[in-house]
PDB file of C-alpha atoms and ligand atoms in Angstrom:
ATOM      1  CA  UNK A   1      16.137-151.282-270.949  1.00  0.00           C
ATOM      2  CA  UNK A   2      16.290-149.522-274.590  1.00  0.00           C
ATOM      3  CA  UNK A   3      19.167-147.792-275.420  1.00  0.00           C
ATOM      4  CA  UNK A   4      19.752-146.033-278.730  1.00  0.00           C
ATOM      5  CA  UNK A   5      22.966-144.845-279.947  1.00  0.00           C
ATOM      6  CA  UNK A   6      22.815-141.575-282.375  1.00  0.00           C
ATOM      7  CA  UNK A   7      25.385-140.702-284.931  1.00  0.00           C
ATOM      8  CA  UNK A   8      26.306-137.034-285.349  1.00  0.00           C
ATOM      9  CA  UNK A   9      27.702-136.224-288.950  1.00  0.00           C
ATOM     10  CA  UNK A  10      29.101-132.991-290.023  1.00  0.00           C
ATOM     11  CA  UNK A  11      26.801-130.826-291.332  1.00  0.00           C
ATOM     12  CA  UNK A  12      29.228-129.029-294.255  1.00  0.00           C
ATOM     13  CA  UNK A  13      31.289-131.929-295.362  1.00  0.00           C
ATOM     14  CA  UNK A  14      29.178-135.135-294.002  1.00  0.00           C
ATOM     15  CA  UNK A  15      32.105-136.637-292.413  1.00  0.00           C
ATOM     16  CA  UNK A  16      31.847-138.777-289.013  1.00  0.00           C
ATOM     17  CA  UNK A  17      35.262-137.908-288.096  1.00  0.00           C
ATOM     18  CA  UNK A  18      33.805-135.041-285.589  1.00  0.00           C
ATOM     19  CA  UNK A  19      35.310-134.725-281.789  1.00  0.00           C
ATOM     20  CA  UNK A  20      32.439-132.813-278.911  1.00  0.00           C
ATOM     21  CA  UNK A  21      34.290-129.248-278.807  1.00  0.00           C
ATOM     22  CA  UNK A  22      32.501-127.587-275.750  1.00  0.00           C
ATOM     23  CA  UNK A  23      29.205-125.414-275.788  1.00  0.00           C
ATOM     24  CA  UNK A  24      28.303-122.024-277.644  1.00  0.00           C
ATOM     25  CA  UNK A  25      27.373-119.348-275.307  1.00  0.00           C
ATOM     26  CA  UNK A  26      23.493-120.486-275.122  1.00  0.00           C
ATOM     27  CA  UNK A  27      25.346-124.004-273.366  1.00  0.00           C
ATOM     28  CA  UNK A  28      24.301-126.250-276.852  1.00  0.00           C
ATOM     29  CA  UNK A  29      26.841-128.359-277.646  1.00  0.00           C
ATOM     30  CA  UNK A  30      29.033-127.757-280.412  1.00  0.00           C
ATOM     31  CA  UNK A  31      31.305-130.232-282.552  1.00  0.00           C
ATOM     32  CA  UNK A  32      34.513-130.037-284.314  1.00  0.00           C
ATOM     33  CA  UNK A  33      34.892-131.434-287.759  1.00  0.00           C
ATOM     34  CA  UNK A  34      38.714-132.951-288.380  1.00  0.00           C
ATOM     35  CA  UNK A  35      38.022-133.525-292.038  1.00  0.00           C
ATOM     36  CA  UNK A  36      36.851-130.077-293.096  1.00  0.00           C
ATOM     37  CA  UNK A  37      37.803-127.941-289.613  1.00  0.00           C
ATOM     38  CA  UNK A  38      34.751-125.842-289.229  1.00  0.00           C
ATOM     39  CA  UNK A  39      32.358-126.165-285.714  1.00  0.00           C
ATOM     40  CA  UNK A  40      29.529-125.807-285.555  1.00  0.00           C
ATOM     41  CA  UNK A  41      26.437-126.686-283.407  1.00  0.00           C
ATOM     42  CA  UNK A  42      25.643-130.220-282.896  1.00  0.00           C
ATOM     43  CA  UNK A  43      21.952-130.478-283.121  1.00  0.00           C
ATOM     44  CA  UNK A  44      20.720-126.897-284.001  1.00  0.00           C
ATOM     45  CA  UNK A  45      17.317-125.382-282.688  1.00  0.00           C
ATOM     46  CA  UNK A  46      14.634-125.196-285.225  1.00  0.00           C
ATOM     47  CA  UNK A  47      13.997-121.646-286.851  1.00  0.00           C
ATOM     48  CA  UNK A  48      11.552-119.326-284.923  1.00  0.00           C
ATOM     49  CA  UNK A  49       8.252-119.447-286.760  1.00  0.00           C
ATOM     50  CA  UNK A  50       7.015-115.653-287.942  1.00  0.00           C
ATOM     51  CA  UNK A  51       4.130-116.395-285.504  1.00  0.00           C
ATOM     52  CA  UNK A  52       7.116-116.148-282.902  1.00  0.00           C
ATOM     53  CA  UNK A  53       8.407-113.508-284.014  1.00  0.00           C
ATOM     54  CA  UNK A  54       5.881-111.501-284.029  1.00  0.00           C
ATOM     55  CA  UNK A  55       4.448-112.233-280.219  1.00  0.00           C
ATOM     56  CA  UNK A  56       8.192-111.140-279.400  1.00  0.00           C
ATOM     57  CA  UNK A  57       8.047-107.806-281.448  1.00  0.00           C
ATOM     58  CA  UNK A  58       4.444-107.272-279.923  1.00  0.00           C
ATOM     59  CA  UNK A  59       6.208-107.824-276.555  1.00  0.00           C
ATOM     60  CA  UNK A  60       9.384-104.801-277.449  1.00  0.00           C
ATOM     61  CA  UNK A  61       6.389-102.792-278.624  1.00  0.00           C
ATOM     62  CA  UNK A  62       4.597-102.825-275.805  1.00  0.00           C
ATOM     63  CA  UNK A  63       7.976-101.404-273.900  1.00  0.00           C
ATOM     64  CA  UNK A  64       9.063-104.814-272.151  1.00  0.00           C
ATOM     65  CA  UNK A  65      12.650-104.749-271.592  1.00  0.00           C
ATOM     66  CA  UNK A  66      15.219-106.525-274.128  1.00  0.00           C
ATOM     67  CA  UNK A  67      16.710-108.238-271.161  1.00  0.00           C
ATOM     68  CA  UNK A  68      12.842-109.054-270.202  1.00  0.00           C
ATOM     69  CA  UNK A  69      11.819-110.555-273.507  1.00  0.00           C
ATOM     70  CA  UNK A  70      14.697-112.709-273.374  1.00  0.00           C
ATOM     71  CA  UNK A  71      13.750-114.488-269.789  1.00  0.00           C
ATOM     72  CA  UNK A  72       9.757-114.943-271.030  1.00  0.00           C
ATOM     73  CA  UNK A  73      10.992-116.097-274.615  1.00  0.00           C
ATOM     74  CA  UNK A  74      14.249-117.562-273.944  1.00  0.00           C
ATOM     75  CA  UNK A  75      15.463-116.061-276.870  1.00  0.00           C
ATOM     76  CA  UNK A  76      18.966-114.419-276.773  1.00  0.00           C
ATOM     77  CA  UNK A  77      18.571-110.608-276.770  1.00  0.00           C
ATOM     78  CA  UNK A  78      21.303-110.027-279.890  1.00  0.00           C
ATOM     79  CA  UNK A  79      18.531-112.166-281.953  1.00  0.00           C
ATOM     80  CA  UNK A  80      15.494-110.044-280.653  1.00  0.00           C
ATOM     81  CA  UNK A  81      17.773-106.566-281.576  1.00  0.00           C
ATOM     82  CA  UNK A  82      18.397-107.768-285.287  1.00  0.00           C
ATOM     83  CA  UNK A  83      14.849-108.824-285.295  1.00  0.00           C
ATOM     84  CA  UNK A  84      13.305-105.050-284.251  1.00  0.00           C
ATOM     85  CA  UNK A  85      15.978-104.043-286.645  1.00  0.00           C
ATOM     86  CA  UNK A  86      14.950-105.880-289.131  1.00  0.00           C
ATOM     87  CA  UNK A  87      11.192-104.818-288.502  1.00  0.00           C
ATOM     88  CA  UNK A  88      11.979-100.455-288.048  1.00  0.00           C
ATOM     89  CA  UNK A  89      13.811-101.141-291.972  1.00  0.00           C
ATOM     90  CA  UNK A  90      10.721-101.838-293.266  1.00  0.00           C
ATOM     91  CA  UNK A  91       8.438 -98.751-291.422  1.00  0.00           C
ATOM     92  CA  UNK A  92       7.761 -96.188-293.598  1.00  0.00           C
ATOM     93  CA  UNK A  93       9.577 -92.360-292.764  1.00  0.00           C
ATOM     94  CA  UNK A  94       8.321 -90.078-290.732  1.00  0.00           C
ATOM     95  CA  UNK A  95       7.419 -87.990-292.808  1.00  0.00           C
ATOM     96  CA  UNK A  96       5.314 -90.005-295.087  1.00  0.00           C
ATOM     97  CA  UNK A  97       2.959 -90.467-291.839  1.00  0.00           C
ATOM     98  CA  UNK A  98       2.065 -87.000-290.958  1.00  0.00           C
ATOM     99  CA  UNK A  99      -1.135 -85.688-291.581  1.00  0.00           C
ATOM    100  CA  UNK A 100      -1.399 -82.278-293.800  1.00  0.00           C
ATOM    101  CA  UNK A 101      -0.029 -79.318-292.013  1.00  0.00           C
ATOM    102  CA  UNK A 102      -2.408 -76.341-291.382  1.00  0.00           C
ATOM    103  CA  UNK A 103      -0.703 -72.632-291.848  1.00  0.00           C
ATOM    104  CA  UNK A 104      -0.971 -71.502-288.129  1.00  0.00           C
ATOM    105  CA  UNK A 105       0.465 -75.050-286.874  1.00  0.00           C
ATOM    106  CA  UNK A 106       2.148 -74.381-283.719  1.00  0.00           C
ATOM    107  CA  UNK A 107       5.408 -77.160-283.454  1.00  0.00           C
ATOM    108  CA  UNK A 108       6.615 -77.737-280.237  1.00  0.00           C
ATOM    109  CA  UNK A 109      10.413 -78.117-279.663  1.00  0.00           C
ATOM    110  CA  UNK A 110      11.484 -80.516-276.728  1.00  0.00           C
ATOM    111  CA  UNK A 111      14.452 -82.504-276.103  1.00  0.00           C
ATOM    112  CA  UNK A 112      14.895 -85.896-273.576  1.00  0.00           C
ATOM    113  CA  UNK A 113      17.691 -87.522-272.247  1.00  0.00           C
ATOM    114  CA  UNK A 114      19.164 -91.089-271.867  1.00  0.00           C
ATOM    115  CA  UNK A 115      22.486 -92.665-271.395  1.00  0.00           C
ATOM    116  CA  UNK A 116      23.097 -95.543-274.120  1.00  0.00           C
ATOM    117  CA  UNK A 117      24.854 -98.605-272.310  1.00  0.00           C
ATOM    118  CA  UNK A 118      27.186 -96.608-269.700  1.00  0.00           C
ATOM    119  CA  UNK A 119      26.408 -93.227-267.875  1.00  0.00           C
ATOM    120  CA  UNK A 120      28.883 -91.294-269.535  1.00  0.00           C
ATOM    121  CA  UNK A 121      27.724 -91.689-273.044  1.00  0.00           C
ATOM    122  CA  UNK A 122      24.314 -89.230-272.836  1.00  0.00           C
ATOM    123  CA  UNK A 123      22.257 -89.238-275.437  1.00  0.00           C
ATOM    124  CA  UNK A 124      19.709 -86.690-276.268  1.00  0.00           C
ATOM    125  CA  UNK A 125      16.443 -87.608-278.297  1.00  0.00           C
ATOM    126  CA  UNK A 126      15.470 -83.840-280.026  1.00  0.00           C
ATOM    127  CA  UNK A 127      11.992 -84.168-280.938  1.00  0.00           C
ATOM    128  CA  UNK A 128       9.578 -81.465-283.267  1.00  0.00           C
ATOM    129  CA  UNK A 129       5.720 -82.106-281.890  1.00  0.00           C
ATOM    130  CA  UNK A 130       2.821 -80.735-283.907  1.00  0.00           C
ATOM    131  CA  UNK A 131       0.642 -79.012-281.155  1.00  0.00           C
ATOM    132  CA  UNK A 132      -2.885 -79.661-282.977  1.00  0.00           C
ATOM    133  CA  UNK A 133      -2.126 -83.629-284.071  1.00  0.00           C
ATOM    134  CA  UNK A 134       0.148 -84.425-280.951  1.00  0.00           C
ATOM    135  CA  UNK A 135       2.238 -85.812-284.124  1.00  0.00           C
ATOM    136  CA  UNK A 136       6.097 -86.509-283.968  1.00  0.00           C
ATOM    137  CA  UNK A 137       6.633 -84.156-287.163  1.00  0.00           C
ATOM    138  CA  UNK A 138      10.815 -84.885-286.665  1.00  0.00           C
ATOM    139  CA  UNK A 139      13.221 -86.338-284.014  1.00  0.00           C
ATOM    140  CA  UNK A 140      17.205 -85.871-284.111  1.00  0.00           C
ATOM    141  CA  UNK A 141      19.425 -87.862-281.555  1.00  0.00           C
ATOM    142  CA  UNK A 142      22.649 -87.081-280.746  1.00  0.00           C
ATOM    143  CA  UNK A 143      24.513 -84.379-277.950  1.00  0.00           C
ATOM    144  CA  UNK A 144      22.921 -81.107-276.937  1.00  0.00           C
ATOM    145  CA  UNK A 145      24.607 -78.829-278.807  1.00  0.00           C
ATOM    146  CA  UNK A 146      23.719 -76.704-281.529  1.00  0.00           C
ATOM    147  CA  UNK A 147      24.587 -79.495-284.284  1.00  0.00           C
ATOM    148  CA  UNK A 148      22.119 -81.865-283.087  1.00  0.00           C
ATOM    149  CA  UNK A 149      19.432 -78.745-282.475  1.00  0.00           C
ATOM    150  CA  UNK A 150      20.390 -78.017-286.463  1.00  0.00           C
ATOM    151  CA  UNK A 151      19.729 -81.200-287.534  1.00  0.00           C
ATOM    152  CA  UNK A 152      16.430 -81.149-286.031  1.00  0.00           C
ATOM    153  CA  UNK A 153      15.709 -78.008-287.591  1.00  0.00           C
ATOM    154  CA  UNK A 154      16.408 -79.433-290.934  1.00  0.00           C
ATOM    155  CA  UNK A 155      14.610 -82.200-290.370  1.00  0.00           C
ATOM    156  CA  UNK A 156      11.281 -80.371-289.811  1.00  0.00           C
ATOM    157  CA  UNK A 157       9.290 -81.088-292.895  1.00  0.00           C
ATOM    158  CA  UNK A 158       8.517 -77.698-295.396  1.00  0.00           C
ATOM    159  CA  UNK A 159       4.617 -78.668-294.924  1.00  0.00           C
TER     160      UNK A 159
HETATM  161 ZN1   ZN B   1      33.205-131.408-291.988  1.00  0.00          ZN
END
């Protein structure tokens, strides 16, 4: 029989003076360091390559649920969410996507609704479509009142 015996150190301070102090909430084990008093993970995961990440944002874009990418991937939801985050920041605005507007352009006004998280917190998503491109011209979320229909209006580009 072989039997080998691994040493944990902390990872901040280098200390062996570490105690086992329970899981995270992903169950990987996590230590507690006497000497310096932080805990962290014992033996953390390797970093997601970008080819990773991107097979997971492919996966949100084609409209597979958060909770969805997380059982095929195994990757914690929270992590996915900053991710898409991450990836909308770097998009370029609406409006520097639209093709030119012709003078008798026809925009059609429509509005959708969701609830975000719990059923009594509707959300409406306003949206401004450009009948001859099928183009999202401009999009306001929030109630249905007039506010939100304002800030739709505003948001409708001059040309
Ligand atoms: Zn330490």
């Amino acid at each position: 029989m072989i039997q080998e015996t691994k040493t944990f150190e902390c990872r901040v301070c280098k200390s062996t003076n570490i105690i086992k102090n329970g899981t995270n909430r992903c169950g990987t084990a996590q230590y507690h360091c006497k000497d310096c008093g932080t805990y962290r993970v014992l033996s953390p995961k390797p970093a997601y390559s970008e080819m990773n990440k991107q097979t997971v944002l492919r996966a949100g874009l084609e409209r597979c649920s958060l909770r969805g990418v997380e059982r095929i991937f195994g990757i914690t939801r929270q992590t996915v969410v900053r991710w898409i985050s991450a990836h909308i920041q770097k998009l370029p605005k609406v409006a520097d996507t639209l093709l030119l507007a012709f003078p008798d352009d026809v925009l059609e006004l429509d509005d959708v609704w969701s609830f975000v998280l719990k059923k009594d917190g509707p959300r409406w998503l306003w949206t401004a479509m450009c009948r001859r491109t099928r183009q999202i011209v401009a999009f306001a979320i929030g109630d249905r009142s007039k506010t939100t229909c304002l800030r739709l209006w505003k948001a409708i580009p001059e040309e």
